[in-house]
Amino acid sequence: MTHEAGAGFDQRVWQAVALIPGGQLATYGQIAELIGAWGCARQVGWALRRLPLPSAVPWHRVVNARGCIAMTPSREGSDWIQRELLLAEGIPVDPAGRLPLARYRWRPGASCGVAIADVAP
DNA sequence: TAGGTGACGGACC
DNA sequence: CGGTCCGCCACCT
């Protein structure tokens, strides 16, 4: 049933994204690696594109490794909504869609104990 | 069936 | 810093 296999991938992506704590960020490659699909970051993007909105899944917490929101006309404004949602969670986003990814990066498993060295400006 | 595309990532200039 | 090119893999025409 290859047909179900594809749908299962989407569900797996959404479930992994749902694990992202509020106020933190994750990359497409990070989600892909989390579900055991290393190198399939692009497919994670497809899965989120197929996500019906509105959704309880915090899809807005997923950005690319460059630390910026993917701005493309294909999303018909969902990219702009993502920026608004991130701002509502206290994450500063530049007009260009760029944000301090290194500072809000989600670390699976390291929920306790701030092991991240404080990046002093 | 073949070719182009993209909500990606990394290397290169 | 930013712009460009290549590799990757599922989706669409």
PDB file of C-alpha atoms (C1' of nucleotides) in Angstrom:
ATOM      1  CA  MET A   1       0.000   0.000   0.000  1.00  0.00           C
ATOM      2  CA  THR A   2       2.280   2.716  -1.151  1.00  0.00           C
ATOM      3  CA  HIS A   3      -0.684   5.027  -1.059  1.00  0.00           C
ATOM      4  CA  GLU A   4      -0.949   4.762   2.714  1.00  0.00           C
ATOM      5  CA  ALA A   5       2.793   5.067   3.100  1.00  0.00           C
ATOM      6  CA  GLY A   6       2.722   8.583   1.695  1.00  0.00           C
ATOM      7  CA  ALA A   7      -0.115   9.677   3.949  1.00  0.00           C
ATOM      8  CA  GLY A   8       1.695   8.150   6.902  1.00  0.00           C
ATOM      9  CA  PHE A   9       4.673  10.358   6.153  1.00  0.00           C
ATOM     10  CA  ASP A  10       2.532  13.467   6.412  1.00  0.00           C
ATOM     11  CA  GLN A  11       1.034  12.307   9.700  1.00  0.00           C
ATOM     12  CA  ARG A  12       4.503  11.591  11.032  1.00  0.00           C
ATOM     13  CA  VAL A  13       5.718  15.041  10.101  1.00  0.00           C
ATOM     14  CA  TRP A  14       2.737  16.735  11.710  1.00  0.00           C
ATOM     15  CA  GLN A  15       3.191  14.694  14.869  1.00  0.00           C
ATOM     16  CA  ALA A  16       6.866  15.643  15.086  1.00  0.00           C
ATOM     17  CA  VAL A  17       6.050  19.326  14.532  1.00  0.00           C
ATOM     18  CA  ALA A  18       3.479  19.111  17.319  1.00  0.00           C
ATOM     19  CA  LEU A  19       6.335  18.291  19.705  1.00  0.00           C
ATOM     20  CA  ILE A  20       7.968  21.674  19.205  1.00  0.00           C
ATOM     21  CA  PRO A  21       7.605  23.697  22.432  1.00  0.00           C
ATOM     22  CA  GLY A  22       6.049  27.143  22.233  1.00  0.00           C
ATOM     23  CA  GLY A  23       8.488  29.966  21.596  1.00  0.00           C
ATOM     24  CA  GLN A  24      11.039  27.641  19.973  1.00  0.00           C
ATOM     25  CA  LEU A  25      11.976  26.877  16.383  1.00  0.00           C
ATOM     26  CA  ALA A  26      12.855  23.811  14.320  1.00  0.00           C
ATOM     27  CA  THR A  27      14.181  23.368  10.785  1.00  0.00           C
ATOM     28  CA  TYR A  28      12.766  21.172   8.024  1.00  0.00           C
ATOM     29  CA  GLY A  29      15.892  19.027   8.123  1.00  0.00           C
ATOM     30  CA  GLN A  30      15.546  18.719  11.875  1.00  0.00           C
ATOM     31  CA  ILE A  31      11.994  17.389  11.548  1.00  0.00           C
ATOM     32  CA  ALA A  32      13.057  15.049   8.752  1.00  0.00           C
ATOM     33  CA  GLU A  33      15.844  13.632  10.882  1.00  0.00           C
ATOM     34  CA  LEU A  34      13.447  13.330  13.819  1.00  0.00           C
ATOM     35  CA  ILE A  35      11.117  11.035  11.877  1.00  0.00           C
ATOM     36  CA  GLY A  36      13.994   9.017  10.457  1.00  0.00           C
ATOM     37  CA  ALA A  37      13.971  10.582   6.989  1.00  0.00           C
ATOM     38  CA  TRP A  38      17.363  12.266   6.968  1.00  0.00           C
ATOM     39  CA  GLY A  39      17.947  14.273   3.819  1.00  0.00           C
ATOM     40  CA  CYS A  40      14.234  14.525   3.060  1.00  0.00           C
ATOM     41  CA  ALA A  41      13.815  18.058   4.359  1.00  0.00           C
ATOM     42  CA  ARG A  42      12.087  18.980   1.129  1.00  0.00           C
ATOM     43  CA  GLN A  43       9.407  16.376   1.682  1.00  0.00           C
ATOM     44  CA  VAL A  44       8.752  17.880   5.104  1.00  0.00           C
ATOM     45  CA  GLY A  45       7.960  21.111   3.301  1.00  0.00           C
ATOM     46  CA  TRP A  46       5.479  19.272   1.077  1.00  0.00           C
ATOM     47  CA  ALA A  47       3.861  17.684   4.125  1.00  0.00           C
ATOM     48  CA  LEU A  48       3.358  21.066   5.762  1.00  0.00           C
ATOM     49  CA  ARG A  49       1.995  22.464   2.515  1.00  0.00           C
ATOM     50  CA  ARG A  50      -0.617  19.694   2.532  1.00  0.00           C
ATOM     51  CA  LEU A  51      -1.532  20.551   6.124  1.00  0.00           C
ATOM     52  CA  PRO A  52      -5.146  21.799   6.149  1.00  0.00           C
ATOM     53  CA  LEU A  53      -5.571  25.125   7.904  1.00  0.00           C
ATOM     54  CA  PRO A  54      -6.527  26.101  10.463  1.00  0.00           C
ATOM     55  CA  SER A  55      -4.681  23.388  12.327  1.00  0.00           C
ATOM     56  CA  ALA A  56      -3.656  22.634  15.913  1.00  0.00           C
ATOM     57  CA  VAL A  57      -0.195  21.754  14.568  1.00  0.00           C
ATOM     58  CA  PRO A  58       2.307  24.575  15.273  1.00  0.00           C
ATOM     59  CA  TRP A  59       3.514  24.550  11.635  1.00  0.00           C
ATOM     60  CA  HIS A  60       4.678  28.153  11.999  1.00  0.00           C
ATOM     61  CA  ARG A  61       7.539  26.998  14.255  1.00  0.00           C
ATOM     62  CA  VAL A  62       9.223  25.279  11.313  1.00  0.00           C
ATOM     63  CA  VAL A  63      11.684  27.325   9.248  1.00  0.00           C
ATOM     64  CA  ASN A  64      14.598  26.514   6.943  1.00  0.00           C
ATOM     65  CA  ALA A  65      18.216  26.089   8.066  1.00  0.00           C
ATOM     66  CA  ARG A  66      18.997  29.606   6.872  1.00  0.00           C
ATOM     67  CA  GLY A  67      16.853  30.917   9.700  1.00  0.00           C
ATOM     68  CA  CYS A  68      14.253  32.614   7.561  1.00  0.00           C
ATOM     69  CA  ILE A  69      10.646  32.083   6.558  1.00  0.00           C
ATOM     70  CA  ALA A  70      10.172  30.691   3.075  1.00  0.00           C
ATOM     71  CA  MET A  71       8.529  33.581   1.280  1.00  0.00           C
ATOM     72  CA  THR A  72       6.849  32.374  -1.895  1.00  0.00           C
ATOM     73  CA  PRO A  73       3.662  33.340  -3.755  1.00  0.00           C
ATOM     74  CA  SER A  74       2.704  29.635  -3.797  1.00  0.00           C
ATOM     75  CA  ARG A  75       1.635  29.929  -0.177  1.00  0.00           C
ATOM     76  CA  GLU A  76      -0.800  32.736  -0.906  1.00  0.00           C
ATOM     77  CA  GLY A  77       0.009  34.602   2.279  1.00  0.00           C
ATOM     78  CA  SER A  78       0.501  31.697   4.670  1.00  0.00           C
ATOM     79  CA  ASP A  79       4.131  32.772   4.922  1.00  0.00           C
ATOM     80  CA  TRP A  80       2.957  36.140   6.184  1.00  0.00           C
ATOM     81  CA  ILE A  81       0.656  34.423   8.707  1.00  0.00           C
ATOM     82  CA  GLN A  82       3.661  32.421   9.893  1.00  0.00           C
ATOM     83  CA  ARG A  83       5.532  35.640  10.603  1.00  0.00           C
ATOM     84  CA  GLU A  84       2.608  37.012  12.597  1.00  0.00           C
ATOM     85  CA  LEU A  85       2.293  33.836  14.668  1.00  0.00           C
ATOM     86  CA  LEU A  86       6.022  33.831  15.455  1.00  0.00           C
ATOM     87  CA  LEU A  87       5.891  37.460  16.530  1.00  0.00           C
ATOM     88  CA  ALA A  88       2.960  36.553  18.801  1.00  0.00           C
ATOM     89  CA  GLU A  89       5.179  33.957  20.486  1.00  0.00           C
ATOM     90  CA  GLY A  90       7.885  36.491  21.205  1.00  0.00           C
ATOM     91  CA  ILE A  91      10.213  35.603  18.335  1.00  0.00           C
ATOM     92  CA  PRO A  92      11.510  38.706  16.528  1.00  0.00           C
ATOM     93  CA  VAL A  93      11.189  38.378  12.762  1.00  0.00           C
ATOM     94  CA  ASP A  94      12.745  40.826  10.327  1.00  0.00           C
ATOM     95  CA  PRO A  95      10.657  42.287   7.484  1.00  0.00           C
ATOM     96  CA  ALA A  96      12.614  39.988   5.171  1.00  0.00           C
ATOM     97  CA  GLY A  97      11.424  37.003   7.205  1.00  0.00           C
ATOM     98  CA  ARG A  98      14.744  36.333   8.910  1.00  0.00           C
ATOM     99  CA  LEU A  99      14.893  35.398  12.580  1.00  0.00           C
ATOM    100  CA  PRO A 100      17.498  34.496  15.279  1.00  0.00           C
ATOM    101  CA  LEU A 101      17.305  30.734  14.723  1.00  0.00           C
ATOM    102  CA  ALA A 102      20.390  29.939  16.839  1.00  0.00           C
ATOM    103  CA  ARG A 103      18.763  31.556  19.827  1.00  0.00           C
ATOM    104  CA  TYR A 104      15.365  29.843  19.576  1.00  0.00           C
ATOM    105  CA  ARG A 105      16.489  26.491  18.173  1.00  0.00           C
ATOM    106  CA  TRP A 106      14.528  23.567  19.622  1.00  0.00           C
ATOM    107  CA  ARG A 107      16.660  20.835  21.172  1.00  0.00           C
ATOM    108  CA  PRO A 108      14.765  17.507  21.344  1.00  0.00           C
ATOM    109  CA  GLY A 109      15.648  15.668  24.549  1.00  0.00           C
ATOM    110  CA  ALA A 110      17.215  18.697  26.197  1.00  0.00           C
ATOM    111  CA  SER A 111      13.941  20.004  27.585  1.00  0.00           C
ATOM    112  CA  CYS A 112      15.615  20.563  30.947  1.00  0.00           C
ATOM    113  CA  GLY A 113      18.867  22.321  31.677  1.00  0.00           C
ATOM    114  CA  VAL A 114      19.974  25.178  29.514  1.00  0.00           C
ATOM    115  CA  ALA A 115      22.995  23.597  27.863  1.00  0.00           C
ATOM    116  CA  ILE A 116      23.031  26.313  25.254  1.00  0.00           C
ATOM    117  CA  ALA A 117      25.878  28.722  25.836  1.00  0.00           C
ATOM    118  CA  ASP A 118      24.464  32.178  26.267  1.00  0.00           C
ATOM    119  CA  VAL A 119      25.222  33.964  23.038  1.00  0.00           C
ATOM    120  CA  ALA A 120      26.235  37.385  24.215  1.00  0.00           C
ATOM    121  CA  PRO A 121      25.890  40.086  21.557  1.00  0.00           C
TER     122      PRO A 121
ATOM    123  C1'  DT B   1       7.381   8.097 -19.755  1.00  0.00           C
ATOM    124  C1'  DA B   2       9.980  12.356 -19.426  1.00  0.00           C
ATOM    125  C1'  DG B   3      10.859  16.772 -17.816  1.00  0.00           C
ATOM    126  C1'  DG B   4      10.262  20.743 -14.848  1.00  0.00           C
ATOM    127  C1'  DT B   5       9.278  22.403 -10.100  1.00  0.00           C
ATOM    128  C1'  DG B   6       9.867  23.470  -5.071  1.00  0.00           C
ATOM    129  C1'  DA B   7       7.327  25.841   2.529  1.00  0.00           C
ATOM    130  C1'  DC B   8      15.285  22.360   1.614  1.00  0.00           C
ATOM    131  C1'  DG B   9      20.475  22.008   2.595  1.00  0.00           C
ATOM    132  C1'  DG B  10      25.042  22.768   1.834  1.00  0.00           C
ATOM    133  C1'  DA B  11      29.025  24.330  -0.820  1.00  0.00           C
ATOM    134  C1'  DC B  12      30.967  28.050  -3.512  1.00  0.00           C
ATOM    135  C1'  DC B  13      31.996  32.736  -5.148  1.00  0.00           C
TER     136       DC B  13
ATOM    137  C1'  DC C   1      26.723  39.337   3.780  1.00  0.00           C
ATOM    138  C1'  DG C   2      24.139  37.874  -0.373  1.00  0.00           C
ATOM    139  C1'  DG C   3      23.617  35.651  -4.761  1.00  0.00           C
ATOM    140  C1'  DT C   4      24.392  31.259  -7.390  1.00  0.00           C
ATOM    141  C1'  DC C   5      24.869  26.254  -8.318  1.00  0.00           C
ATOM    142  C1'  DC C   6      24.324  21.429  -7.363  1.00  0.00           C
ATOM    143  C1'  DG C   7      22.165  17.359  -4.976  1.00  0.00           C
ATOM    144  C1'  DC C   8      18.147  15.605  -3.073  1.00  0.00           C
ATOM    145  C1'  DC C   9      13.248  13.423  -3.666  1.00  0.00           C
ATOM    146  C1'  DA C  10       8.061  13.602  -4.162  1.00  0.00           C
ATOM    147  C1'  DC C  11       4.656  16.087  -6.912  1.00  0.00           C
ATOM    148  C1'  DC C  12       2.504  18.067 -11.263  1.00  0.00           C
ATOM    149  C1'  DT C  13       1.888  18.756 -16.282  1.00  0.00           C
TER     150       DT C  13
END
